[in-house]
Coordinates of C-alpha atoms in Angstrom, one line a residue:
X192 CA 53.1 -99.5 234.4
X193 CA 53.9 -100.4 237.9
X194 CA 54.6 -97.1 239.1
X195 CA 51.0 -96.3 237.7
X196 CA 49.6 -99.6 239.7
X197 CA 51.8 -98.6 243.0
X198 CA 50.2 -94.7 242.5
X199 CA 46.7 -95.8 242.3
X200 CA 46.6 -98.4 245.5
X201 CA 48.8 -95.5 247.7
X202 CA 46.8 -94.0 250.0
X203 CA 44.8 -91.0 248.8
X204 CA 46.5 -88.4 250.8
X205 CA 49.4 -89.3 248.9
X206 CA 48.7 -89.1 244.9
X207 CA 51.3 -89.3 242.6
X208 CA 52.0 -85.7 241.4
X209 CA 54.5 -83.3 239.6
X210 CA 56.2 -80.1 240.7
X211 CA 54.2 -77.0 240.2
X212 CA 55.3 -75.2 237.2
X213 CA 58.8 -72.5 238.1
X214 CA 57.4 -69.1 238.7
X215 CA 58.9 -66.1 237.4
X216 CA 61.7 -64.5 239.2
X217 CA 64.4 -61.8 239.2
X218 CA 68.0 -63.6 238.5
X219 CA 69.4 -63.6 242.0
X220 CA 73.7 -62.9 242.1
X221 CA 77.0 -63.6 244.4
X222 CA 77.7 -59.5 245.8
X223 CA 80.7 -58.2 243.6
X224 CA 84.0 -56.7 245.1
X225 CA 83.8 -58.3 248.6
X226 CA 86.6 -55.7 249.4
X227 CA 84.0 -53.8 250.3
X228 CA 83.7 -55.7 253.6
X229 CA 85.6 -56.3 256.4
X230 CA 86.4 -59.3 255.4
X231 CA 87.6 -59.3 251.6
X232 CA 89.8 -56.4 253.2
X233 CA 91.3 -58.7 255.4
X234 CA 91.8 -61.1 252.0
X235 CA 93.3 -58.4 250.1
X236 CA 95.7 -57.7 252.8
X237 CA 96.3 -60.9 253.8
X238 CA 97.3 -62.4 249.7
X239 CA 100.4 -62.2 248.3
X240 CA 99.2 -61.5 245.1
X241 CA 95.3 -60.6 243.8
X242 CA 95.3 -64.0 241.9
X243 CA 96.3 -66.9 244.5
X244 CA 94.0 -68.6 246.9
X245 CA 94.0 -69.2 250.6
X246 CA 93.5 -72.2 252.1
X247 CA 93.6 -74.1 255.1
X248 CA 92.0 -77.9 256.0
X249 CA 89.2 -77.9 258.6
X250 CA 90.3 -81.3 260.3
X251 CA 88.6 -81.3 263.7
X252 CA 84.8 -81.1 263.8
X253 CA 85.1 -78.3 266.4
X254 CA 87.2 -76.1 264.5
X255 CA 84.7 -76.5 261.5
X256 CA 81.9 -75.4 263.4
X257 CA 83.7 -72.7 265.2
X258 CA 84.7 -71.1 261.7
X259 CA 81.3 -71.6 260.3
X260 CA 80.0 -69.7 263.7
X261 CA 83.0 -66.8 262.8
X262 CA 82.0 -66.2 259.4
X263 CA 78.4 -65.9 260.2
X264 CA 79.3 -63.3 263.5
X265 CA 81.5 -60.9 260.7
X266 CA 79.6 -61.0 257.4
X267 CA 78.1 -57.6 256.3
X268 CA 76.2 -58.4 253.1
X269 CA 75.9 -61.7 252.6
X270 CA 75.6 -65.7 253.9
X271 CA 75.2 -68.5 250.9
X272 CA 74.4 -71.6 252.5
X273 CA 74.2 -74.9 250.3
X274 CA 73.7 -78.2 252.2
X275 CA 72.5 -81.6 251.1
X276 CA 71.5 -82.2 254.7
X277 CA 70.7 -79.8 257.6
X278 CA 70.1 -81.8 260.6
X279 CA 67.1 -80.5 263.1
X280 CA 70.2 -80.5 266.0
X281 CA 72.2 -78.7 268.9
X282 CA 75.2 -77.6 266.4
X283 CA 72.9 -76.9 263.7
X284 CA 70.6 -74.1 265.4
X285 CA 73.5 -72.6 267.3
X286 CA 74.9 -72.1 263.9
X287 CA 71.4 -71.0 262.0
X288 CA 70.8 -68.1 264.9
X289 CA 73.8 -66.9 264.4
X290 CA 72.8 -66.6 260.8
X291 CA 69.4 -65.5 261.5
X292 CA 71.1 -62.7 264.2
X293 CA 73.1 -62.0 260.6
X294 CA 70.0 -61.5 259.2
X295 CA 68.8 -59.4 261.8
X296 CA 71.7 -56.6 261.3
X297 CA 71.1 -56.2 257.4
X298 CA 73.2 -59.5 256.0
X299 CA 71.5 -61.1 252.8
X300 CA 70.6 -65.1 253.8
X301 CA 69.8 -66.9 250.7
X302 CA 69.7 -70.9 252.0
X303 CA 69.7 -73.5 249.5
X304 CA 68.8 -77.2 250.7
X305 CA 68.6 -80.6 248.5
X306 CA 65.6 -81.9 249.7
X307 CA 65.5 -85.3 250.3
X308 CA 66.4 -85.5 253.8
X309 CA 63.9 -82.7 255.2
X310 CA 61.1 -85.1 255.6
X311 CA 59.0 -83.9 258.8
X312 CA 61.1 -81.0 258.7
X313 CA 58.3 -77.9 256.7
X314 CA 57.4 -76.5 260.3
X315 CA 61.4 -75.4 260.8
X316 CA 62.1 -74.5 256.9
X317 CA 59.5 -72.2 257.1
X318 CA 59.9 -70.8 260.4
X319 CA 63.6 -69.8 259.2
X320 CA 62.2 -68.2 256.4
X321 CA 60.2 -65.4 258.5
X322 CA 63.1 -62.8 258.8
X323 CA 62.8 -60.8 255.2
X324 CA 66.3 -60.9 254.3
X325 CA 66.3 -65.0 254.7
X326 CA 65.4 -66.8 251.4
X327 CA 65.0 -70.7 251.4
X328 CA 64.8 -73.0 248.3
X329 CA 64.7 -76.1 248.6
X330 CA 66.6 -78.5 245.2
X331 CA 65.1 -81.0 243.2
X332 CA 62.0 -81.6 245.6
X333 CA 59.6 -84.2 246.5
X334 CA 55.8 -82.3 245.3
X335 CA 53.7 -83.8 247.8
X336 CA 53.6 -86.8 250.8
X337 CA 56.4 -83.9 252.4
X338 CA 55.7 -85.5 256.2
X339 CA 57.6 -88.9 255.8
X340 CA 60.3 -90.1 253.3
X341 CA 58.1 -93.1 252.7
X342 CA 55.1 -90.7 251.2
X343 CA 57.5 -88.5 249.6
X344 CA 58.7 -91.5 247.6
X345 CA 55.1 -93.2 247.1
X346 CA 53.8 -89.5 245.7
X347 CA 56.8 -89.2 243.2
X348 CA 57.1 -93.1 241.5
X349 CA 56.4 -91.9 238.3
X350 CA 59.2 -89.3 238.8
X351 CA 61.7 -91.8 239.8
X352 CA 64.9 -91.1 237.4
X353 CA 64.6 -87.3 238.8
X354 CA 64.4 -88.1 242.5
X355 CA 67.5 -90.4 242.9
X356 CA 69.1 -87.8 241.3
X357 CA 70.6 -85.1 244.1
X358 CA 72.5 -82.2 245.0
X359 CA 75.4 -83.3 247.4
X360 CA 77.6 -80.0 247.2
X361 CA 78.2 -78.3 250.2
X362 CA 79.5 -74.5 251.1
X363 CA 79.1 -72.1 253.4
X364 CA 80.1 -68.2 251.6
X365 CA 80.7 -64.8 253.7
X366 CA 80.5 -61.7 251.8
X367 CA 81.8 -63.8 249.0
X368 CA 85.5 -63.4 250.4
X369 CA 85.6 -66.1 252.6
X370 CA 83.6 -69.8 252.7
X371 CA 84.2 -73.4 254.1
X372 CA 83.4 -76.3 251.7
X373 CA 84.1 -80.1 251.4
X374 CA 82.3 -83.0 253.3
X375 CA 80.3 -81.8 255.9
X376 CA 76.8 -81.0 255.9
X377 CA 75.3 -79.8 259.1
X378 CA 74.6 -81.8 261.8
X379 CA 76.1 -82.8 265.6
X380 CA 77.7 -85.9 264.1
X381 CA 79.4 -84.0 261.6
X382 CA 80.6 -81.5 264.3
X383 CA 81.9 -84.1 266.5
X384 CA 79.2 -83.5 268.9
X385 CA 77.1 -86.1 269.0
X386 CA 77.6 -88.7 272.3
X387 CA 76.5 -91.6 269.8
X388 CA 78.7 -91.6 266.9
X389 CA 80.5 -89.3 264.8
X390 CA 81.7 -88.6 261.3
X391 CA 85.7 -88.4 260.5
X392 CA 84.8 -85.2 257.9
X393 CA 87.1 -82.7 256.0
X394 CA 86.6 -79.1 254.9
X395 CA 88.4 -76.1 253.7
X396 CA 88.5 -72.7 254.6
X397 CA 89.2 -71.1 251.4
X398 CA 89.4 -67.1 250.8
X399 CA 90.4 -65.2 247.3
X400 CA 89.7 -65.9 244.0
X401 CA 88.2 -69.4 244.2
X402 CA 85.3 -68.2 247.0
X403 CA 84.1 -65.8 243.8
X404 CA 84.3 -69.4 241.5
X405 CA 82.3 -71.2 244.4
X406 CA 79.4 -67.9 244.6
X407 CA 79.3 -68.5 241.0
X408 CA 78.4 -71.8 241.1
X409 CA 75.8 -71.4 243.8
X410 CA 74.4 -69.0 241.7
X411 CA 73.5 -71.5 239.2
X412 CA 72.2 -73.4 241.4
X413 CA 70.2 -71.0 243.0
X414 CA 68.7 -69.4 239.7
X415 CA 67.9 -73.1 238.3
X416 CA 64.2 -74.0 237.9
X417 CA 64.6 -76.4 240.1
X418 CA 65.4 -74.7 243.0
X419 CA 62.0 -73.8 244.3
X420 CA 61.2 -71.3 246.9
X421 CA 60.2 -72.9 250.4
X422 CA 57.0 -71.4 250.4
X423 CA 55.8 -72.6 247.1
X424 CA 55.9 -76.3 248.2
X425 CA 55.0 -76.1 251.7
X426 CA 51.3 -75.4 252.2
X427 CA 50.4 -75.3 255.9
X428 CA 51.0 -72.4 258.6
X429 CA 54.2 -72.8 261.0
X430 CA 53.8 -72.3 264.6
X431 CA 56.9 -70.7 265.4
X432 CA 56.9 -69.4 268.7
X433 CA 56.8 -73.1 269.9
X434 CA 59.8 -74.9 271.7
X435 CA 62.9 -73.8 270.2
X436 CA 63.5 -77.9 269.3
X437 CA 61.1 -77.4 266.5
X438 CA 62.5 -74.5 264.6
X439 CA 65.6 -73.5 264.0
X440 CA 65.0 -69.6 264.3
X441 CA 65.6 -68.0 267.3
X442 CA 63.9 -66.7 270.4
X443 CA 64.0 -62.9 269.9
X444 CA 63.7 -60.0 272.2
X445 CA 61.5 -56.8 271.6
X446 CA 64.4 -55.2 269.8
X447 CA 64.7 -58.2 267.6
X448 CA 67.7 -59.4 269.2
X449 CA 68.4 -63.1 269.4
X450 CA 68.1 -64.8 272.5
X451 CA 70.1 -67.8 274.3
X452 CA 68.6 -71.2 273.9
X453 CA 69.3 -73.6 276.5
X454 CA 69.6 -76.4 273.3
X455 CA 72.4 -74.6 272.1
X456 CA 75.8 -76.3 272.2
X457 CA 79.0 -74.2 273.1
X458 CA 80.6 -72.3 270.0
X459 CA 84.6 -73.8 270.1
X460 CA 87.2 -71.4 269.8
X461 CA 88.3 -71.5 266.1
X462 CA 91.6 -70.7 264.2
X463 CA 89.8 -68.5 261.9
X464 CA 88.4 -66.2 264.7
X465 CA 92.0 -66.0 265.7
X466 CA 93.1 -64.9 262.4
X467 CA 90.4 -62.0 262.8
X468 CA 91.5 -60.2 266.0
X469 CA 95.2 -60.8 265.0
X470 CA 93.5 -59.6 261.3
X471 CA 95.5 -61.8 259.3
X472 CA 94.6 -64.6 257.8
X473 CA 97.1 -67.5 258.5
X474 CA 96.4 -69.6 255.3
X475 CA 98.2 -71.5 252.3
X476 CA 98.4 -69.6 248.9
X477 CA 98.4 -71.2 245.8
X478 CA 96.4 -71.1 242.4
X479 CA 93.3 -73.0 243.7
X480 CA 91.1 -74.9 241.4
X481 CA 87.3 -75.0 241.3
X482 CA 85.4 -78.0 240.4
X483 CA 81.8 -78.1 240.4
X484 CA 79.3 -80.2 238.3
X485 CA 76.2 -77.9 237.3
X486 CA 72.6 -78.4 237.4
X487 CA 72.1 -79.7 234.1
X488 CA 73.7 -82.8 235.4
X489 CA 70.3 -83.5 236.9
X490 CA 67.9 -81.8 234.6
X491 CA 69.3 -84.0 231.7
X492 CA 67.2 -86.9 232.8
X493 CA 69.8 -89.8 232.2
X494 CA 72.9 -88.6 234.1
X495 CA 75.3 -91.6 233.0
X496 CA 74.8 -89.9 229.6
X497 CA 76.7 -86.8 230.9
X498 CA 80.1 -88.2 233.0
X499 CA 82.6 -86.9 230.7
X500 CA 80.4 -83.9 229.4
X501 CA 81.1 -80.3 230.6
X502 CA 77.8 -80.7 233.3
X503 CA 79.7 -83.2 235.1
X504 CA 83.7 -83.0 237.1
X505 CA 83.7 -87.0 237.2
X506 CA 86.0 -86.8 234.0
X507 CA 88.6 -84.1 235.5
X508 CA 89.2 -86.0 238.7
X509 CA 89.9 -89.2 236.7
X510 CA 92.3 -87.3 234.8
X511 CA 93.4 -85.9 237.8
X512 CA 94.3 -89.8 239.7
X513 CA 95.4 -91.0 236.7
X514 CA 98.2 -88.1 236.9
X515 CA 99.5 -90.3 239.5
X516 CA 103.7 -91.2 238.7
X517 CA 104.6 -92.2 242.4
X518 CA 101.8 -92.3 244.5
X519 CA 98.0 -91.8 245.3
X520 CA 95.9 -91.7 248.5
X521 CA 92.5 -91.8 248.5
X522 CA 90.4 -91.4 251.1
X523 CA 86.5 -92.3 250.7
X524 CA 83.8 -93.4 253.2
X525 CA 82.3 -94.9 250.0
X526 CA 84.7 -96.8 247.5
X527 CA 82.8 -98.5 244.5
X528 CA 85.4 -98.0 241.7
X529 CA 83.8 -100.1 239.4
X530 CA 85.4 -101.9 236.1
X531 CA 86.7 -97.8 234.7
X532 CA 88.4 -97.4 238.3
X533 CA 90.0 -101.0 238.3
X534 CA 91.1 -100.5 235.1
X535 CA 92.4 -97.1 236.2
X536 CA 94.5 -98.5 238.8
X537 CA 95.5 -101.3 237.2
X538 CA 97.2 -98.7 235.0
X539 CA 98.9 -96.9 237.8
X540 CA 100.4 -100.4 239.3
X541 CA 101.7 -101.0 235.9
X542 CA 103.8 -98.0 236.6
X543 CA 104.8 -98.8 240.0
X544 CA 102.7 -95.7 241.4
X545 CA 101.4 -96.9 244.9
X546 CA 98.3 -96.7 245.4
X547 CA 96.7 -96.1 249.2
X548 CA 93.1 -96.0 249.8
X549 CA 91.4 -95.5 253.2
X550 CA 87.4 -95.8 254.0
X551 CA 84.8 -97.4 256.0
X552 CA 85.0 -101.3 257.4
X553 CA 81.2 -102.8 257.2
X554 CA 81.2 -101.7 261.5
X555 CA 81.6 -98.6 260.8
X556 CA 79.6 -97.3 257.6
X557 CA 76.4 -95.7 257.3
X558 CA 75.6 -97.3 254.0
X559 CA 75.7 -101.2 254.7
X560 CA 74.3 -101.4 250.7
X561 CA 77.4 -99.2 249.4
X562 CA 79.7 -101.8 251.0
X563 CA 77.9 -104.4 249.0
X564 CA 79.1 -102.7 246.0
X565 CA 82.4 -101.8 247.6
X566 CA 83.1 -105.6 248.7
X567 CA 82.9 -106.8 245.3
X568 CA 86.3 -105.5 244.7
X569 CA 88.1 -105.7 247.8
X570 CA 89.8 -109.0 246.5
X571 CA 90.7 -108.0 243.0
X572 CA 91.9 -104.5 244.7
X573 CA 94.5 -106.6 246.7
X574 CA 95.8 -108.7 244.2
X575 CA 96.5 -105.3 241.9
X576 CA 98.7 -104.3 245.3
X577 CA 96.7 -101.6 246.6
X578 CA 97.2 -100.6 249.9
X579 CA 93.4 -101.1 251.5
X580 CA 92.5 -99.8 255.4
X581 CA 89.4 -100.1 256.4
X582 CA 88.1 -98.1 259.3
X583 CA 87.3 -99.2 262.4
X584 CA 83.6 -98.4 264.6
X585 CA 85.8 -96.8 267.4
X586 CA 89.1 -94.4 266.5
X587 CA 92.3 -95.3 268.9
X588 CA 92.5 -92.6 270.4
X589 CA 89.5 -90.7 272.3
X590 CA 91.0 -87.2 271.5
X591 CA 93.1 -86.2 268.4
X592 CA 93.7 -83.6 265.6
X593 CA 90.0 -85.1 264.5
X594 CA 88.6 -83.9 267.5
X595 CA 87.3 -85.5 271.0
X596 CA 85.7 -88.5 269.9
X597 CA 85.4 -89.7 273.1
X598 CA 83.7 -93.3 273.2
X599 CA 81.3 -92.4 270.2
X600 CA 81.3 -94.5 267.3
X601 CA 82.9 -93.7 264.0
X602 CA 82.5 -93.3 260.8
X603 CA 84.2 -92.1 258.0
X604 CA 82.3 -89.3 256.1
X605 CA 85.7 -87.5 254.3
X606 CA 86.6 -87.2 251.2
X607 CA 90.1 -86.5 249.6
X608 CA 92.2 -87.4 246.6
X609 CA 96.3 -86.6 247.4
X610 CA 98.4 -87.2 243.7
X611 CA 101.9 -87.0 244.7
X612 CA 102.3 -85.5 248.0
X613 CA 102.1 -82.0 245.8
X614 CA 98.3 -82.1 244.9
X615 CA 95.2 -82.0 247.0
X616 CA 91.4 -82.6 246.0
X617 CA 88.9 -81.9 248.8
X618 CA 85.3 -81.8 248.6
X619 CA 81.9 -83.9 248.4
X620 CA 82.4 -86.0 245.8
X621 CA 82.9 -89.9 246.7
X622 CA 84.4 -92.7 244.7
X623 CA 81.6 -94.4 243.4
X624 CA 78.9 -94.4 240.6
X625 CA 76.5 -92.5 242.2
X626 CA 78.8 -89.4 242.7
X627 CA 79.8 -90.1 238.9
X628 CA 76.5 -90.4 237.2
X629 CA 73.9 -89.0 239.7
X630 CA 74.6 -86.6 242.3
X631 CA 76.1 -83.3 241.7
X632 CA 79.6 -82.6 243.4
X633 CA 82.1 -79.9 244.2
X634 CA 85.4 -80.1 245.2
X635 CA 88.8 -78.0 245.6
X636 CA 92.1 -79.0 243.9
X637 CA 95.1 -77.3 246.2
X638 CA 98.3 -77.7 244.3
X639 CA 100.3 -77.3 247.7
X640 CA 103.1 -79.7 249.1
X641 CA 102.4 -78.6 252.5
X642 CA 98.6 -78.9 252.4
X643 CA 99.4 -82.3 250.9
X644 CA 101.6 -83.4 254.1
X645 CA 98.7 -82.8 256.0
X646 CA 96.3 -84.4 254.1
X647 CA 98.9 -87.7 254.5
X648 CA 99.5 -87.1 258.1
X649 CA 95.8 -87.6 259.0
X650 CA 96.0 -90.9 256.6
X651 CA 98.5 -92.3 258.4
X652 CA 97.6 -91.6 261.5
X653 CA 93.8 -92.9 260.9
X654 CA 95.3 -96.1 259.3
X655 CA 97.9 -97.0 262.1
X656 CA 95.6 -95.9 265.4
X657 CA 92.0 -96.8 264.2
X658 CA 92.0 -99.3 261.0
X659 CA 92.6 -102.2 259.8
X660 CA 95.0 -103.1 256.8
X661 CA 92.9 -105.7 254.3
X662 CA 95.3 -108.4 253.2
X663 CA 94.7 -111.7 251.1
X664 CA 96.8 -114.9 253.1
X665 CA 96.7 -118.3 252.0
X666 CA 93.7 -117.1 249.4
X667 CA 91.8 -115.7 252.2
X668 CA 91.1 -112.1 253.3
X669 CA 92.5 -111.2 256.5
X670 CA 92.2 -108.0 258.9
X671 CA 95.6 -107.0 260.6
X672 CA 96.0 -104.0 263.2
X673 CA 98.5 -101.2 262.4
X674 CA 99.7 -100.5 265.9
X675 CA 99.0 -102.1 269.2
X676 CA 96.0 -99.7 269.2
X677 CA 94.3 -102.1 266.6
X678 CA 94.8 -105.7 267.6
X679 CA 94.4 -108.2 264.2
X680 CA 90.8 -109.4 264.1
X681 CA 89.9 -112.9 263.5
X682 CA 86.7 -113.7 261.0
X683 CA 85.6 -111.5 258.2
X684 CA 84.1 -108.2 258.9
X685 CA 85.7 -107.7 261.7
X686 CA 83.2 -105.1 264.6
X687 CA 80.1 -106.0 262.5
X688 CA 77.4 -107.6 264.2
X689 CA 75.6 -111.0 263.3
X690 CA 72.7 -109.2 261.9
X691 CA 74.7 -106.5 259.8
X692 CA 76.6 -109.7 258.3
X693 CA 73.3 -111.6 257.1
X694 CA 72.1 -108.1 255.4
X695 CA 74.9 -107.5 253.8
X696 CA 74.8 -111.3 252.8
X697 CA 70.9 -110.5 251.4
X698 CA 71.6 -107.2 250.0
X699 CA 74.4 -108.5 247.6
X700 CA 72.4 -110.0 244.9
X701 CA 70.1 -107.1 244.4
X702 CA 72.4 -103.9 245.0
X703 CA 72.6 -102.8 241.2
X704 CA 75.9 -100.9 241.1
X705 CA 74.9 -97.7 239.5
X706 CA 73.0 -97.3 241.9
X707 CA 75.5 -96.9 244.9

């Protein structure tokens, strides 16, 4: 009844309204036998065996964007690109001409974008969409009010269990042979390349058998009705021969040939491009795991109905940390593990497996209301023994395997799960309710000792140079510096500002935890 009120006194440009019925359309698949192309060649020659999995961790922001650059420069038939959010950025079109120049030379695009965060953004979507071999649909979408978040949300109150309901996977597939996956979406910050702040992010450059697994779950994605073309929700006429700041498609030549931008940033040097003139793929082979939540964890309507179903991975990676017997690491810019996760590790301290988590301080998060949620357990998270750093709004060091931070802020955006120091999970999926019960998330799971050491090497390092340990002394909490990099603060919240303090303080009593 209120949504009804609210919809009636919104203004009348923005009714409340419903997605236009799916229209019929051809069932849309990965390419088969990428050894066909250049690069599943270089796979094939570079695997030990047809059935293992190459891997290697994307650490530094540069490298990341540098690979994503290289496997756009080489594909031959195809580019699947799923995001959850595409920023309107520097990094992002120096990345999406190289796609559209893809495009340009034959190379299948098909571009699939959650779309709550391209409010004000129809102009650019469409004016990617021009090329004929680039295909845009946007996932679970907002029907009307599409210039503001605020009138995307007033036009869809009656719709609200579906909306909060989104597709956080992200992956980025060559010729389905090669692709990068895990934490970042697209975006300066997520590149190390914004002068502001920055995100701490993870990836994977995977190749072999597991890129086919990752096609086949874009696939579903992409053939689900509620992935809807661009073109069937945006109604107006793109000018796209404007400033290049307002599309992402490239300036092009009378042969159709992309030209320079000066709002491009520099493409790094990546490892990945190295591997290609040396052609050989330096990477870690093992039997690497796929795990991906479908769409039907979002069409069902009442997600927390599906955690331990087969739409949803939320039940395999609890399975997976409760495998724990000596140790687990988890590292999580949002950490709500609710009353199943305590109970979880109260289990694994019963059995004397130590239990290390890393994520964001209230200074440096993006999601002050998360760390409501999150708070709630710091104590009782301490008292079981677990290890708690929190990091800081400014990393130690201005320049390190995470890439040149410089002064920027911080902010942790990985996510990662190590069981052992043999086990790795990588990917989007964060460690609270909302990843569980309402978003849909992908992840790898490397069983490899040496990816492992890596993964726990960045831990460290991030803990000792740029976070605060989170004790309890004399019943009080208490954050102490790791190195003389990270001096102990004195107070609560240490790096958050007066004003972030009192919201947090207001926000606690009405954050409802399944919603964070």
């Amino acid at each position: 009844m209120l949504a009804l009120v609210l919809c009636a006194t919104a203004p009348a440009l923005v009714s409340c309204a419903s997605l236009p019925a799916p229209q019929p359309r051809a069932t849309e698949r990965a390419f088969d036998e990428p050894q066909g192309t250049a690069l599943g060649r270089l796979v094939a020659d570079s695997a030990p065996d047809p059935h293992s999995s190459g891997v290697r961790l994307l650490v530094a922001g540069e490298d990341a964007l540098g690979s994503l650059v290289t496997l756009a420069r080489n594909a031959e038939r195809s580019l699947d690109l799923e995001y959850y959010i595409v920023r309107n950025d520097a990094s992002t079109r120096t990345l999406l001409r190289e796609v559209h120049a893809a495009a340009v030379r034959g190379v299948r695009v098909r571009m699939l974008v959650d779309d709550l965060n391209t409010a004000g953004s129809d102009e650019s979507l469409l004016c990617f969409t021009r090329h004929p071999n680039v295909e845009l649909r946007l996932f679970n979408p907002f029907p009307a009010g599409r210039f503001s978040t605020y009138t995307r949300i007033l036009a869809s109150l009656t719709d609200l269990d579906r909306i909060n309901q989104r597709m956080h996977g992200k992956m980025f597939v060559a010729d389905n042979a090669i692709a990068a996956t895990g934490g970042r979406n697209l975006g300066d910050a997520y590149f190390v390349r914004s002068p502001s702040s920055n995100f701490v992010d993870l990836d994977v450059l995977v190749a072999g058998p597991a890129v086919r697994r990752l096609s086949g779950t874009f696939d579903r994605f992409w053939n689900d009705p509620l992935a809807y073309p661009a073109a069937q929700l945006i109604h107006e006429t793109p000018r796209c021969r404007g400033p290049v700041s307002t599309s992402p498609q490239p300036e092009t030549n009378a042969q159709g040939e992309p030209v320079p931008s000066p709002d491009s940033t520099p493409v790094p040097p990546s490892a990945l491009a190295r591997d290609l003139k040396a052609a050989r793929l330096k990477l870690r082979w093992s039997d690497v795991r796929v795990l991906a939540d479908t769409p039907a964890k979002i069409a069902a309507g009442d997600a927390r109905a599906h955690t331990s179903g087969p739409a949803s991975i939320a039940g395999e990676v609890a399975r997976l940390l409760a495998s724990a017997r000596s140790e687990l690491i988890l590292i999580t810019p949002y950490f709500v593990p609710g009353e199943h996760g305590i109970e979880l590790i109260r289990a694994l301290r019963q059995r004397n497996v130590r239990v290390r988590v890393l994520t964001n301080s209230l200074a440096s998060t993006d999601a002050p209301v998360v760390h409501v949620g999150y708070s709630r357990y710091r104590r009782q998270l301490i008292e079981l023994g677990v290890e708690l750093h929190e990091l800081r709004n400014q990393l130690g060091t201005a320049r390190s395997q995470l890439g040149r931070f410089g002064s920027s802020l911080a902010s942790l955006h990985a996510k990662a799960v190590v069981v052992d120091r043999r086990t790795v999970l990588v990917g989007s999926m964060n460690l609270d309710p909302r990843s569980q019960r309402l978003n849909t998330e992908l992840g790898l799971v490397i069983p490899d000792s040496v990816v492992a050491a890596r993964v726990v090497q960045l831990f460290d390092e991030v803990a000792r140079d740029s976070s605060y340990r989170v004790i309890e002394d004399d019943g009080r909490l208490r954050w102490v510096g790791g190195s003389p990099k990270v001096p102990d603060a004195e107070g609560s919240e240490p790096g958050a500002s007066v004003g972030l303090r009192a919201l947090m303080w207001l926000l606690t009593p009405f954050a409802p935890e399944e919603m964070l």
